[in-house]
Amino acid sequence: MQFFGGSAEVNPSPLAPAGTGTGLLGNNTYMMYVFNRNGVCLLYREWHRPLKTLDSQQDQKLMFGVLFSLKSFTTKMDPISAEKGSLGVPLLPGQGCSFHSFRTNTYKLSFMESPSGVKIILVTHPKCGDLRESLRYIYNIYVEYVMKNPLYAPGTAIKCELFNTKLDQYIRTIV
Amino acid sequence: MAVTVAVYSLFIINKSGGLIFYKDYGSAGRMDTNDSLRLASLWHSMHAISQQLSPTVGCSGIELLQADTFDLHCFQSLTGTKFFVVCEPGRANMEALLKAIYELYTDFVLKNPFYEMEMPIRCELFDLNLSQAVQRDRPPVFPGR
């Protein structure tokens, strides 16, 4: 339900989450992925990526695989719930304990899954703070400019100009 | 089981991804040996793959994983042994705890003449000192909660 909290307003550009619009250095976001529930990469954008170890298709597959495995890992590891099922069983969106970010010494990956199974992945500088609000904001942009676009066929790559413009605008404000 | 502990569990993985030490400090639900072995090798692979996905050079794997109900802090030693603790979300000082555990490992496991490298750890003194180190990290228990 949390994703539909602001559905009462029909404003196509909801307010950006507080604390992310300070307009400091606009070079903190490295890349972004959007996957649908079948693992099709709907969008891949990069702003700063000096190192490429794989070709783009392999890279996207690997990213989806990592998210899938980490989700089953966290579900099995969950120290709070007693019922954890068995490792490696595919889970529905919102089922089981998920994760929202991980950090290495060179980057931070933030992850959000919508109730319909759309996964948004943001790779940023490791010093970036909690980006859950930002991901939700990006999801809102996605709903407004992609899902509500009558020319967009679900499950295909996103080629909506307005979405890209809005996204670029917002990405520059993430600190 | 009812005691609140900051740290839920501790895993130590050798450089080839095998689980050599696992201790539970009160997570809900039973995890059998097979599950802990699988989780350990899964973490080993995730750690390796995360380095491939890095946008810049010099990535050394996941240090912190933030899940909905826990945080996982991982420390990799220079020889490739990985230590990770599962703890309550947002707890600080876990890096220090991992360093302390690493120190205990070098003192009581590696310096033990009967310990075979890369094999499961069965050292009484390590167990003893480890539980002390983790207890020290335990927050005061409030009976009202």
PDB file of C-alpha atoms in Angstrom:
ATOM      1  CA  MET A   1       0.000   0.000   0.000  1.00  0.00           C
ATOM      2  CA  GLN A   2       2.884   2.323   0.734  1.00  0.00           C
ATOM      3  CA  PHE A   3       3.487   2.945  -2.959  1.00  0.00           C
ATOM      4  CA  PHE A   4       0.029   4.310  -3.487  1.00  0.00           C
ATOM      5  CA  GLY A   5       0.059   6.676  -0.541  1.00  0.00           C
ATOM      6  CA  GLY A   6      -0.017   9.805  -2.699  1.00  0.00           C
ATOM      7  CA  SER A   7      -2.644   8.620  -5.173  1.00  0.00           C
ATOM      8  CA  ALA A   8      -5.196  11.238  -4.118  1.00  0.00           C
ATOM      9  CA  GLU A   9      -3.309  13.976  -5.921  1.00  0.00           C
ATOM     10  CA  VAL A  10      -3.244  13.922  -9.699  1.00  0.00           C
ATOM     11  CA  ASN A  11      -0.187  16.106  -9.938  1.00  0.00           C
ATOM     12  CA  PRO A  12       2.140  14.433 -12.463  1.00  0.00           C
ATOM     13  CA  SER A  13       5.217  15.561 -10.615  1.00  0.00           C
ATOM     14  CA  PRO A  14       4.910  14.808  -6.900  1.00  0.00           C
ATOM     15  CA  LEU A  15       7.253  16.636  -4.594  1.00  0.00           C
ATOM     16  CA  ALA A  16      10.784  15.330  -4.472  1.00  0.00           C
ATOM     17  CA  PRO A  17      11.666  13.731  -1.134  1.00  0.00           C
ATOM     18  CA  ALA A  18      13.241  16.119   1.308  1.00  0.00           C
ATOM     19  CA  GLY A  19      16.971  16.171   1.768  1.00  0.00           C
ATOM     20  CA  THR A  20      17.794  15.053  -1.752  1.00  0.00           C
ATOM     21  CA  GLY A  21      17.369  18.303  -3.588  1.00  0.00           C
ATOM     22  CA  THR A  22      20.285  20.266  -2.198  1.00  0.00           C
ATOM     23  CA  GLY A  23      21.933  20.423  -5.613  1.00  0.00           C
ATOM     24  CA  LEU A  24      25.479  19.588  -4.527  1.00  0.00           C
ATOM     25  CA  LEU A  25      27.769  17.676  -6.882  1.00  0.00           C
ATOM     26  CA  GLY A  26      25.524  16.004  -9.446  1.00  0.00           C
ATOM     27  CA  ASN A  27      27.801  13.093 -10.152  1.00  0.00           C
ATOM     28  CA  ASN A  28      26.872  10.646  -7.441  1.00  0.00           C
ATOM     29  CA  THR A  29      24.680   8.282  -9.423  1.00  0.00           C
ATOM     30  CA  TYR A  30      26.599   5.780 -11.497  1.00  0.00           C
ATOM     31  CA  MET A  31      23.877   3.761 -13.194  1.00  0.00           C
ATOM     32  CA  MET A  32      20.319   2.585 -12.971  1.00  0.00           C
ATOM     33  CA  TYR A  33      18.418  -0.529 -14.012  1.00  0.00           C
ATOM     34  CA  VAL A  34      14.701  -1.245 -14.258  1.00  0.00           C
ATOM     35  CA  PHE A  35      13.531  -4.845 -14.560  1.00  0.00           C
ATOM     36  CA  ASN A  36      10.013  -6.198 -14.861  1.00  0.00           C
ATOM     37  CA  ARG A  37       8.875  -9.286 -12.979  1.00  0.00           C
ATOM     38  CA  ASN A  38      10.020 -11.603 -15.761  1.00  0.00           C
ATOM     39  CA  GLY A  39      13.586 -10.350 -15.592  1.00  0.00           C
ATOM     40  CA  VAL A  40      13.416  -8.302 -18.790  1.00  0.00           C
ATOM     41  CA  CYS A  41      15.578  -5.215 -18.522  1.00  0.00           C
ATOM     42  CA  LEU A  42      13.220  -2.341 -19.361  1.00  0.00           C
ATOM     43  CA  LEU A  43      15.751   0.382 -18.854  1.00  0.00           C
ATOM     44  CA  TYR A  44      19.463   0.708 -18.398  1.00  0.00           C
ATOM     45  CA  ARG A  45      21.029   4.118 -17.966  1.00  0.00           C
ATOM     46  CA  GLU A  46      24.559   4.992 -17.038  1.00  0.00           C
ATOM     47  CA  TRP A  47      25.970   8.325 -16.009  1.00  0.00           C
ATOM     48  CA  HIS A  48      29.418   7.396 -14.778  1.00  0.00           C
ATOM     49  CA  ARG A  49      30.884   3.951 -15.379  1.00  0.00           C
ATOM     50  CA  PRO A  50      34.580   3.793 -16.217  1.00  0.00           C
ATOM     51  CA  LEU A  51      34.815   0.024 -15.694  1.00  0.00           C
ATOM     52  CA  LYS A  52      32.922  -2.469 -17.822  1.00  0.00           C
ATOM     53  CA  THR A  53      33.759  -6.117 -17.337  1.00  0.00           C
ATOM     54  CA  LEU A  54      30.948  -7.632 -19.425  1.00  0.00           C
ATOM     55  CA  ASP A  55      28.854  -6.753 -22.460  1.00  0.00           C
ATOM     56  CA  SER A  56      25.591  -5.047 -21.601  1.00  0.00           C
ATOM     57  CA  GLN A  57      23.306  -8.067 -21.976  1.00  0.00           C
ATOM     58  CA  GLN A  58      25.465 -10.269 -19.767  1.00  0.00           C
ATOM     59  CA  ASP A  59      25.767  -7.438 -17.271  1.00  0.00           C
ATOM     60  CA  GLN A  60      21.983  -7.082 -17.039  1.00  0.00           C
ATOM     61  CA  LYS A  61      21.509 -10.818 -16.620  1.00  0.00           C
ATOM     62  CA  LEU A  62      24.130 -10.890 -13.893  1.00  0.00           C
ATOM     63  CA  MET A  63      22.480  -7.991 -12.098  1.00  0.00           C
ATOM     64  CA  PHE A  64      19.086  -9.672 -12.152  1.00  0.00           C
ATOM     65  CA  GLY A  65      20.672 -12.910 -10.951  1.00  0.00           C
ATOM     66  CA  VAL A  66      22.345 -11.146  -8.039  1.00  0.00           C
ATOM     67  CA  LEU A  67      19.068  -9.552  -6.952  1.00  0.00           C
ATOM     68  CA  PHE A  68      17.238 -12.859  -7.205  1.00  0.00           C
ATOM     69  CA  SER A  69      19.861 -14.704  -5.179  1.00  0.00           C
ATOM     70  CA  LEU A  70      20.239 -11.976  -2.573  1.00  0.00           C
ATOM     71  CA  LYS A  71      16.463 -11.961  -2.089  1.00  0.00           C
ATOM     72  CA  SER A  72      16.423 -15.707  -1.409  1.00  0.00           C
ATOM     73  CA  PHE A  73      19.472 -15.257   0.809  1.00  0.00           C
ATOM     74  CA  THR A  74      17.843 -12.570   2.964  1.00  0.00           C
ATOM     75  CA  THR A  75      14.575 -14.523   3.139  1.00  0.00           C
ATOM     76  CA  LYS A  76      16.382 -17.574   4.436  1.00  0.00           C
ATOM     77  CA  MET A  77      18.604 -15.549   6.760  1.00  0.00           C
ATOM     78  CA  ASP A  78      15.735 -13.543   8.313  1.00  0.00           C
ATOM     79  CA  PRO A  79      16.312 -13.842  12.086  1.00  0.00           C
ATOM     80  CA  ILE A  80      12.826 -12.606  13.021  1.00  0.00           C
ATOM     81  CA  SER A  81      10.414 -14.983  11.324  1.00  0.00           C
ATOM     82  CA  ALA A  82      10.380 -18.675  12.146  1.00  0.00           C
ATOM     83  CA  GLU A  83       8.818 -19.774   8.858  1.00  0.00           C
ATOM     84  CA  LYS A  84      11.443 -19.309   6.185  1.00  0.00           C
ATOM     85  CA  GLY A  85      10.750 -21.998   3.602  1.00  0.00           C
ATOM     86  CA  SER A  86      13.616 -23.467   1.675  1.00  0.00           C
ATOM     87  CA  LEU A  87      16.453 -21.688  -0.044  1.00  0.00           C
ATOM     88  CA  GLY A  88      16.164 -20.889  -3.746  1.00  0.00           C
ATOM     89  CA  VAL A  89      12.390 -21.140  -4.148  1.00  0.00           C
ATOM     90  CA  PRO A  90      11.079 -18.252  -6.306  1.00  0.00           C
ATOM     91  CA  LEU A  91       9.212 -15.711  -4.174  1.00  0.00           C
ATOM     92  CA  LEU A  92       6.373 -13.403  -5.053  1.00  0.00           C
ATOM     93  CA  PRO A  93       6.997  -9.648  -4.771  1.00  0.00           C
ATOM     94  CA  GLY A  94       6.618  -8.626  -1.150  1.00  0.00           C
ATOM     95  CA  GLN A  95       6.891 -12.176   0.132  1.00  0.00           C
ATOM     96  CA  GLY A  96       9.649 -12.951   2.596  1.00  0.00           C
ATOM     97  CA  CYS A  97      12.328 -10.660   3.991  1.00  0.00           C
ATOM     98  CA  SER A  98      13.816  -8.507   1.250  1.00  0.00           C
ATOM     99  CA  PHE A  99      16.748  -6.092   1.252  1.00  0.00           C
ATOM    100  CA  HIS A 100      16.950  -2.438   0.334  1.00  0.00           C
ATOM    101  CA  SER A 101      20.636  -1.820  -0.201  1.00  0.00           C
ATOM    102  CA  PHE A 102      24.135  -3.154  -0.038  1.00  0.00           C
ATOM    103  CA  ARG A 103      27.428  -1.304   0.057  1.00  0.00           C
ATOM    104  CA  THR A 104      30.925  -2.158  -1.126  1.00  0.00           C
ATOM    105  CA  ASN A 105      34.013   0.038  -0.960  1.00  0.00           C
ATOM    106  CA  THR A 106      33.398   1.387  -4.488  1.00  0.00           C
ATOM    107  CA  TYR A 107      29.628   1.631  -4.838  1.00  0.00           C
ATOM    108  CA  LYS A 108      26.276   1.359  -3.124  1.00  0.00           C
ATOM    109  CA  LEU A 109      23.358  -0.451  -4.682  1.00  0.00           C
ATOM    110  CA  SER A 110      19.821   0.488  -3.656  1.00  0.00           C
ATOM    111  CA  PHE A 111      16.938  -1.709  -4.604  1.00  0.00           C
ATOM    112  CA  MET A 112      13.176  -1.413  -4.629  1.00  0.00           C
ATOM    113  CA  GLU A 113      10.520  -3.824  -5.791  1.00  0.00           C
ATOM    114  CA  SER A 114       6.988  -2.622  -6.472  1.00  0.00           C
ATOM    115  CA  PRO A 115       3.970  -4.828  -5.665  1.00  0.00           C
ATOM    116  CA  SER A 116       3.694  -5.653  -9.370  1.00  0.00           C
ATOM    117  CA  GLY A 117       7.267  -6.909  -9.468  1.00  0.00           C
ATOM    118  CA  VAL A 118       8.970  -3.937 -11.114  1.00  0.00           C
ATOM    119  CA  LYS A 119      12.505  -3.713  -9.748  1.00  0.00           C
ATOM    120  CA  ILE A 120      14.351  -0.410  -9.678  1.00  0.00           C
ATOM    121  CA  ILE A 121      18.077  -0.498  -9.006  1.00  0.00           C
ATOM    122  CA  LEU A 122      20.185   2.542  -8.383  1.00  0.00           C
ATOM    123  CA  VAL A 123      23.975   2.292  -8.185  1.00  0.00           C
ATOM    124  CA  THR A 124      25.540   5.284  -6.479  1.00  0.00           C
ATOM    125  CA  HIS A 125      28.608   6.521  -4.671  1.00  0.00           C
ATOM    126  CA  PRO A 126      29.163   4.463  -1.476  1.00  0.00           C
ATOM    127  CA  LYS A 127      28.741   7.557   0.731  1.00  0.00           C
ATOM    128  CA  CYS A 128      25.137   8.108  -0.387  1.00  0.00           C
ATOM    129  CA  GLY A 129      22.580   7.822   2.383  1.00  0.00           C
ATOM    130  CA  ASP A 130      19.294   5.960   2.510  1.00  0.00           C
ATOM    131  CA  LEU A 131      17.796   6.151  -0.986  1.00  0.00           C
ATOM    132  CA  ARG A 132      14.471   4.416  -0.360  1.00  0.00           C
ATOM    133  CA  GLU A 133      12.548   7.659  -0.735  1.00  0.00           C
ATOM    134  CA  SER A 134      14.395   8.479  -3.945  1.00  0.00           C
ATOM    135  CA  LEU A 135      13.583   5.065  -5.388  1.00  0.00           C
ATOM    136  CA  ARG A 136       9.943   5.592  -4.562  1.00  0.00           C
ATOM    137  CA  TYR A 137      10.085   8.974  -6.261  1.00  0.00           C
ATOM    138  CA  ILE A 138      11.645   7.393  -9.361  1.00  0.00           C
ATOM    139  CA  TYR A 139       8.897   4.784  -9.269  1.00  0.00           C
ATOM    140  CA  ASN A 140       6.371   7.623  -9.286  1.00  0.00           C
ATOM    141  CA  ILE A 141       8.064   9.149 -12.332  1.00  0.00           C
ATOM    142  CA  TYR A 142       7.903   5.717 -13.960  1.00  0.00           C
ATOM    143  CA  VAL A 143       4.178   5.413 -13.257  1.00  0.00           C
ATOM    144  CA  GLU A 144       3.433   8.915 -14.479  1.00  0.00           C
ATOM    145  CA  TYR A 145       5.513   9.004 -17.649  1.00  0.00           C
ATOM    146  CA  VAL A 146       5.799   5.365 -18.694  1.00  0.00           C
ATOM    147  CA  MET A 147       2.781   3.436 -17.468  1.00  0.00           C
ATOM    148  CA  LYS A 148       0.384   6.277 -18.257  1.00  0.00           C
ATOM    149  CA  ASN A 149       1.870   6.726 -21.724  1.00  0.00           C
ATOM    150  CA  PRO A 150      -0.673   5.190 -24.141  1.00  0.00           C
ATOM    151  CA  LEU A 151       2.042   4.393 -26.686  1.00  0.00           C
ATOM    152  CA  TYR A 152       4.061   2.305 -24.239  1.00  0.00           C
ATOM    153  CA  ALA A 153       3.578  -1.476 -24.494  1.00  0.00           C
ATOM    154  CA  PRO A 154       4.205  -3.161 -21.120  1.00  0.00           C
ATOM    155  CA  GLY A 155       7.222  -5.458 -21.110  1.00  0.00           C
ATOM    156  CA  THR A 156       9.153  -3.566 -23.783  1.00  0.00           C
ATOM    157  CA  ALA A 157      12.171  -1.322 -23.386  1.00  0.00           C
ATOM    158  CA  ILE A 158      11.342   2.153 -22.120  1.00  0.00           C
ATOM    159  CA  LYS A 159      11.825   4.806 -24.785  1.00  0.00           C
ATOM    160  CA  CYS A 160       9.823   7.690 -23.359  1.00  0.00           C
ATOM    161  CA  GLU A 161      11.585  10.984 -23.858  1.00  0.00           C
ATOM    162  CA  LEU A 162       9.751  12.796 -21.097  1.00  0.00           C
ATOM    163  CA  PHE A 163      10.595  10.043 -18.626  1.00  0.00           C
ATOM    164  CA  ASN A 164      14.280  10.269 -19.477  1.00  0.00           C
ATOM    165  CA  THR A 165      14.283  14.039 -19.098  1.00  0.00           C
ATOM    166  CA  LYS A 166      12.529  13.910 -15.738  1.00  0.00           C
ATOM    167  CA  LEU A 167      14.827  11.118 -14.590  1.00  0.00           C
ATOM    168  CA  ASP A 168      17.972  12.987 -15.586  1.00  0.00           C
ATOM    169  CA  GLN A 169      16.692  16.065 -13.801  1.00  0.00           C
ATOM    170  CA  TYR A 170      16.030  14.137 -10.632  1.00  0.00           C
ATOM    171  CA  ILE A 171      19.212  12.033 -10.713  1.00  0.00           C
ATOM    172  CA  ARG A 172      21.292  15.208 -10.709  1.00  0.00           C
ATOM    173  CA  THR A 173      19.813  16.155  -7.332  1.00  0.00           C
ATOM    174  CA  ILE A 174      20.684  12.929  -5.529  1.00  0.00           C
ATOM    175  CA  VAL A 175      23.446  13.436  -2.995  1.00  0.00           C
TER     176      VAL A 175
ATOM    177  CA  MET B   1      15.821 -17.984  23.585  1.00  0.00           C
ATOM    178  CA  ALA B   2      13.906 -15.030  24.988  1.00  0.00           C
ATOM    179  CA  VAL B   3      17.022 -12.938  25.579  1.00  0.00           C
ATOM    180  CA  THR B   4      17.483  -9.977  23.236  1.00  0.00           C
ATOM    181  CA  VAL B   5      20.843 -10.044  21.529  1.00  0.00           C
ATOM    182  CA  ALA B   6      22.230  -7.423  19.205  1.00  0.00           C
ATOM    183  CA  VAL B   7      23.996 -10.042  17.144  1.00  0.00           C
ATOM    184  CA  TYR B   8      21.826 -12.781  15.683  1.00  0.00           C
ATOM    185  CA  SER B   9      24.507 -15.017  14.231  1.00  0.00           C
ATOM    186  CA  LEU B  10      28.115 -15.229  13.127  1.00  0.00           C
ATOM    187  CA  PHE B  11      29.557 -17.062  10.123  1.00  0.00           C
ATOM    188  CA  ILE B  12      33.176 -17.654   9.124  1.00  0.00           C
ATOM    189  CA  ILE B  13      33.861 -18.816   5.566  1.00  0.00           C
ATOM    190  CA  ASN B  14      37.200 -20.079   4.278  1.00  0.00           C
ATOM    191  CA  LYS B  15      38.714 -18.791   1.045  1.00  0.00           C
ATOM    192  CA  SER B  16      36.960 -21.400  -1.094  1.00  0.00           C
ATOM    193  CA  GLY B  17      33.479 -20.671   0.240  1.00  0.00           C
ATOM    194  CA  GLY B  18      33.182 -23.462   2.789  1.00  0.00           C
ATOM    195  CA  LEU B  19      31.608 -22.721   6.147  1.00  0.00           C
ATOM    196  CA  ILE B  20      34.167 -23.292   8.895  1.00  0.00           C
ATOM    197  CA  PHE B  21      32.333 -21.709  11.813  1.00  0.00           C
ATOM    198  CA  TYR B  22      28.711 -20.877  12.553  1.00  0.00           C
ATOM    199  CA  LYS B  23      27.161 -19.696  15.760  1.00  0.00           C
ATOM    200  CA  ASP B  24      23.593 -18.680  16.443  1.00  0.00           C
ATOM    201  CA  TYR B  25      22.832 -16.169  19.215  1.00  0.00           C
ATOM    202  CA  GLY B  26      19.062 -16.349  19.150  1.00  0.00           C
ATOM    203  CA  SER B  27      17.445 -15.972  15.759  1.00  0.00           C
ATOM    204  CA  ALA B  28      13.925 -17.278  15.365  1.00  0.00           C
ATOM    205  CA  GLY B  29      13.372 -20.611  13.675  1.00  0.00           C
ATOM    206  CA  ARG B  30      15.791 -23.467  13.307  1.00  0.00           C
ATOM    207  CA  MET B  31      18.425 -23.437  10.635  1.00  0.00           C
ATOM    208  CA  ASP B  32      19.868 -26.874   9.972  1.00  0.00           C
ATOM    209  CA  THR B  33      23.469 -27.590   9.014  1.00  0.00           C
ATOM    210  CA  ASN B  34      22.717 -27.912   5.318  1.00  0.00           C
ATOM    211  CA  ASP B  35      21.002 -24.545   5.259  1.00  0.00           C
ATOM    212  CA  SER B  36      23.885 -22.780   6.967  1.00  0.00           C
ATOM    213  CA  LEU B  37      26.355 -24.376   4.543  1.00  0.00           C
ATOM    214  CA  ARG B  38      24.253 -23.292   1.581  1.00  0.00           C
ATOM    215  CA  LEU B  39      23.856 -19.759   2.885  1.00  0.00           C
ATOM    216  CA  ALA B  40      27.605 -19.516   3.414  1.00  0.00           C
ATOM    217  CA  SER B  41      28.497 -20.581  -0.103  1.00  0.00           C
ATOM    218  CA  LEU B  42      25.755 -18.387  -1.518  1.00  0.00           C
ATOM    219  CA  TRP B  43      27.238 -15.414   0.312  1.00  0.00           C
ATOM    220  CA  HIS B  44      30.676 -16.332  -1.016  1.00  0.00           C
ATOM    221  CA  SER B  45      29.375 -16.170  -4.603  1.00  0.00           C
ATOM    222  CA  MET B  46      27.393 -12.973  -4.051  1.00  0.00           C
ATOM    223  CA  HIS B  47      30.503 -11.377  -2.604  1.00  0.00           C
ATOM    224  CA  ALA B  48      32.494 -12.364  -5.702  1.00  0.00           C
ATOM    225  CA  ILE B  49      29.827 -11.296  -8.192  1.00  0.00           C
ATOM    226  CA  SER B  50      29.359  -7.913  -6.531  1.00  0.00           C
ATOM    227  CA  GLN B  51      32.958  -7.148  -7.508  1.00  0.00           C
ATOM    228  CA  GLN B  52      32.138  -7.803 -11.168  1.00  0.00           C
ATOM    229  CA  LEU B  53      29.239  -5.372 -11.103  1.00  0.00           C
ATOM    230  CA  SER B  54      31.337  -2.523  -9.800  1.00  0.00           C
ATOM    231  CA  PRO B  55      31.303   0.631 -11.938  1.00  0.00           C
ATOM    232  CA  THR B  56      34.852   1.518 -10.890  1.00  0.00           C
ATOM    233  CA  VAL B  57      38.055  -0.426 -10.326  1.00  0.00           C
ATOM    234  CA  GLY B  58      39.249  -1.743  -6.988  1.00  0.00           C
ATOM    235  CA  CYS B  59      36.054  -3.234  -5.609  1.00  0.00           C
ATOM    236  CA  SER B  60      36.554  -5.704  -2.791  1.00  0.00           C
ATOM    237  CA  GLY B  61      33.036  -7.049  -2.320  1.00  0.00           C
ATOM    238  CA  ILE B  62      30.010  -6.345  -0.144  1.00  0.00           C
ATOM    239  CA  GLU B  63      30.709  -4.810   3.249  1.00  0.00           C
ATOM    240  CA  LEU B  64      27.187  -4.158   4.429  1.00  0.00           C
ATOM    241  CA  LEU B  65      23.874  -5.607   3.358  1.00  0.00           C
ATOM    242  CA  GLN B  66      20.766  -3.891   4.703  1.00  0.00           C
ATOM    243  CA  ALA B  67      17.697  -6.095   4.719  1.00  0.00           C
ATOM    244  CA  ASP B  68      14.241  -5.311   6.084  1.00  0.00           C
ATOM    245  CA  THR B  69      14.793  -7.073   9.407  1.00  0.00           C
ATOM    246  CA  PHE B  70      18.555  -7.262   9.789  1.00  0.00           C
ATOM    247  CA  ASP B  71      21.929  -5.833   8.773  1.00  0.00           C
ATOM    248  CA  LEU B  72      24.762  -8.041   7.619  1.00  0.00           C
ATOM    249  CA  HIS B  73      28.305  -6.781   8.106  1.00  0.00           C
ATOM    250  CA  CYS B  74      31.068  -8.612   6.296  1.00  0.00           C
ATOM    251  CA  PHE B  75      34.819  -8.406   6.740  1.00  0.00           C
ATOM    252  CA  GLN B  76      37.275 -10.157   4.472  1.00  0.00           C
ATOM    253  CA  SER B  77      40.790 -10.793   5.711  1.00  0.00           C
ATOM    254  CA  LEU B  78      43.815 -10.481   3.415  1.00  0.00           C
ATOM    255  CA  THR B  79      43.958 -14.239   3.035  1.00  0.00           C
ATOM    256  CA  GLY B  80      40.367 -14.442   1.810  1.00  0.00           C
ATOM    257  CA  THR B  81      38.667 -15.681   4.961  1.00  0.00           C
ATOM    258  CA  LYS B  82      35.315 -13.951   5.351  1.00  0.00           C
ATOM    259  CA  PHE B  83      33.669 -13.109   8.651  1.00  0.00           C
ATOM    260  CA  PHE B  84      30.099 -11.901   8.743  1.00  0.00           C
ATOM    261  CA  VAL B  85      27.649 -11.047  11.483  1.00  0.00           C
ATOM    262  CA  VAL B  86      23.903 -10.740  11.194  1.00  0.00           C
ATOM    263  CA  CYS B  87      22.646  -8.065  13.588  1.00  0.00           C
ATOM    264  CA  GLU B  88      19.725  -5.772  14.321  1.00  0.00           C
ATOM    265  CA  PRO B  89      19.213  -3.050  11.707  1.00  0.00           C
ATOM    266  CA  GLY B  90      21.140   0.149  12.311  1.00  0.00           C
ATOM    267  CA  ARG B  91      23.544  -1.114  14.961  1.00  0.00           C
ATOM    268  CA  ALA B  92      26.871   0.677  15.030  1.00  0.00           C
ATOM    269  CA  ASN B  93      30.331  -0.622  15.902  1.00  0.00           C
ATOM    270  CA  MET B  94      29.942  -3.858  14.022  1.00  0.00           C
ATOM    271  CA  GLU B  95      33.196  -3.235  12.128  1.00  0.00           C
ATOM    272  CA  ALA B  96      34.989  -3.080  15.461  1.00  0.00           C
ATOM    273  CA  LEU B  97      33.336  -6.298  16.586  1.00  0.00           C
ATOM    274  CA  LEU B  98      34.396  -8.032  13.372  1.00  0.00           C
ATOM    275  CA  LYS B  99      37.967  -6.838  13.841  1.00  0.00           C
ATOM    276  CA  ALA B 100      37.888  -8.153  17.409  1.00  0.00           C
ATOM    277  CA  ILE B 101      36.583 -11.501  16.184  1.00  0.00           C
ATOM    278  CA  TYR B 102      39.332 -11.606  13.563  1.00  0.00           C
ATOM    279  CA  GLU B 103      41.888 -10.970  16.289  1.00  0.00           C
ATOM    280  CA  LEU B 104      40.460 -13.819  18.346  1.00  0.00           C
ATOM    281  CA  TYR B 105      40.596 -16.031  15.260  1.00  0.00           C
ATOM    282  CA  THR B 106      44.280 -15.311  14.690  1.00  0.00           C
ATOM    283  CA  ASP B 107      45.093 -15.805  18.373  1.00  0.00           C
ATOM    284  CA  PHE B 108      43.076 -18.868  19.255  1.00  0.00           C
ATOM    285  CA  VAL B 109      42.570 -20.653  15.938  1.00  0.00           C
ATOM    286  CA  LEU B 110      45.551 -19.930  13.717  1.00  0.00           C
ATOM    287  CA  LYS B 111      48.037 -20.200  16.572  1.00  0.00           C
ATOM    288  CA  ASN B 112      46.539 -23.480  17.696  1.00  0.00           C
ATOM    289  CA  PRO B 113      49.000 -26.186  16.574  1.00  0.00           C
ATOM    290  CA  PHE B 114      46.186 -28.731  16.271  1.00  0.00           C
ATOM    291  CA  TYR B 115      44.126 -26.624  13.910  1.00  0.00           C
ATOM    292  CA  GLU B 116      44.247 -27.585  10.238  1.00  0.00           C
ATOM    293  CA  MET B 117      43.910 -24.656   7.843  1.00  0.00           C
ATOM    294  CA  GLU B 118      40.590 -24.254   6.001  1.00  0.00           C
ATOM    295  CA  MET B 119      38.934 -26.899   8.186  1.00  0.00           C
ATOM    296  CA  PRO B 120      35.969 -26.397  10.553  1.00  0.00           C
ATOM    297  CA  ILE B 121      36.952 -24.601  13.743  1.00  0.00           C
ATOM    298  CA  ARG B 122      36.716 -26.608  16.920  1.00  0.00           C
ATOM    299  CA  CYS B 123      38.727 -24.659  19.472  1.00  0.00           C
ATOM    300  CA  GLU B 124      37.380 -24.333  22.988  1.00  0.00           C
ATOM    301  CA  LEU B 125      39.285 -21.157  23.820  1.00  0.00           C
ATOM    302  CA  PHE B 126      38.036 -19.477  20.678  1.00  0.00           C
ATOM    303  CA  ASP B 127      34.430 -20.310  21.583  1.00  0.00           C
ATOM    304  CA  LEU B 128      34.914 -18.992  25.084  1.00  0.00           C
ATOM    305  CA  ASN B 129      36.517 -15.701  24.090  1.00  0.00           C
ATOM    306  CA  LEU B 130      34.089 -15.234  21.245  1.00  0.00           C
ATOM    307  CA  SER B 131      31.010 -15.444  23.430  1.00  0.00           C
ATOM    308  CA  GLN B 132      32.611 -12.909  25.763  1.00  0.00           C
ATOM    309  CA  ALA B 133      33.262 -10.511  22.888  1.00  0.00           C
ATOM    310  CA  VAL B 134      29.700 -10.816  21.642  1.00  0.00           C
ATOM    311  CA  GLN B 135      28.194 -10.515  25.147  1.00  0.00           C
ATOM    312  CA  ARG B 136      30.105  -7.306  25.685  1.00  0.00           C
ATOM    313  CA  ASP B 137      28.220  -5.991  22.692  1.00  0.00           C
ATOM    314  CA  ARG B 138      24.865  -6.924  24.145  1.00  0.00           C
ATOM    315  CA  PRO B 139      22.577  -3.983  25.008  1.00  0.00           C
ATOM    316  CA  PRO B 140      21.038  -3.781  28.486  1.00  0.00           C
ATOM    317  CA  VAL B 141      17.884  -5.857  28.734  1.00  0.00           C
ATOM    318  CA  PHE B 142      14.811  -3.864  29.709  1.00  0.00           C
ATOM    319  CA  PRO B 143      12.278  -6.065  31.477  1.00  0.00           C
ATOM    320  CA  GLY B 144       9.435  -3.759  30.440  1.00  0.00           C
ATOM    321  CA  ARG B 145       9.802  -4.468  26.733  1.00  0.00           C
TER     322      ARG B 145
END
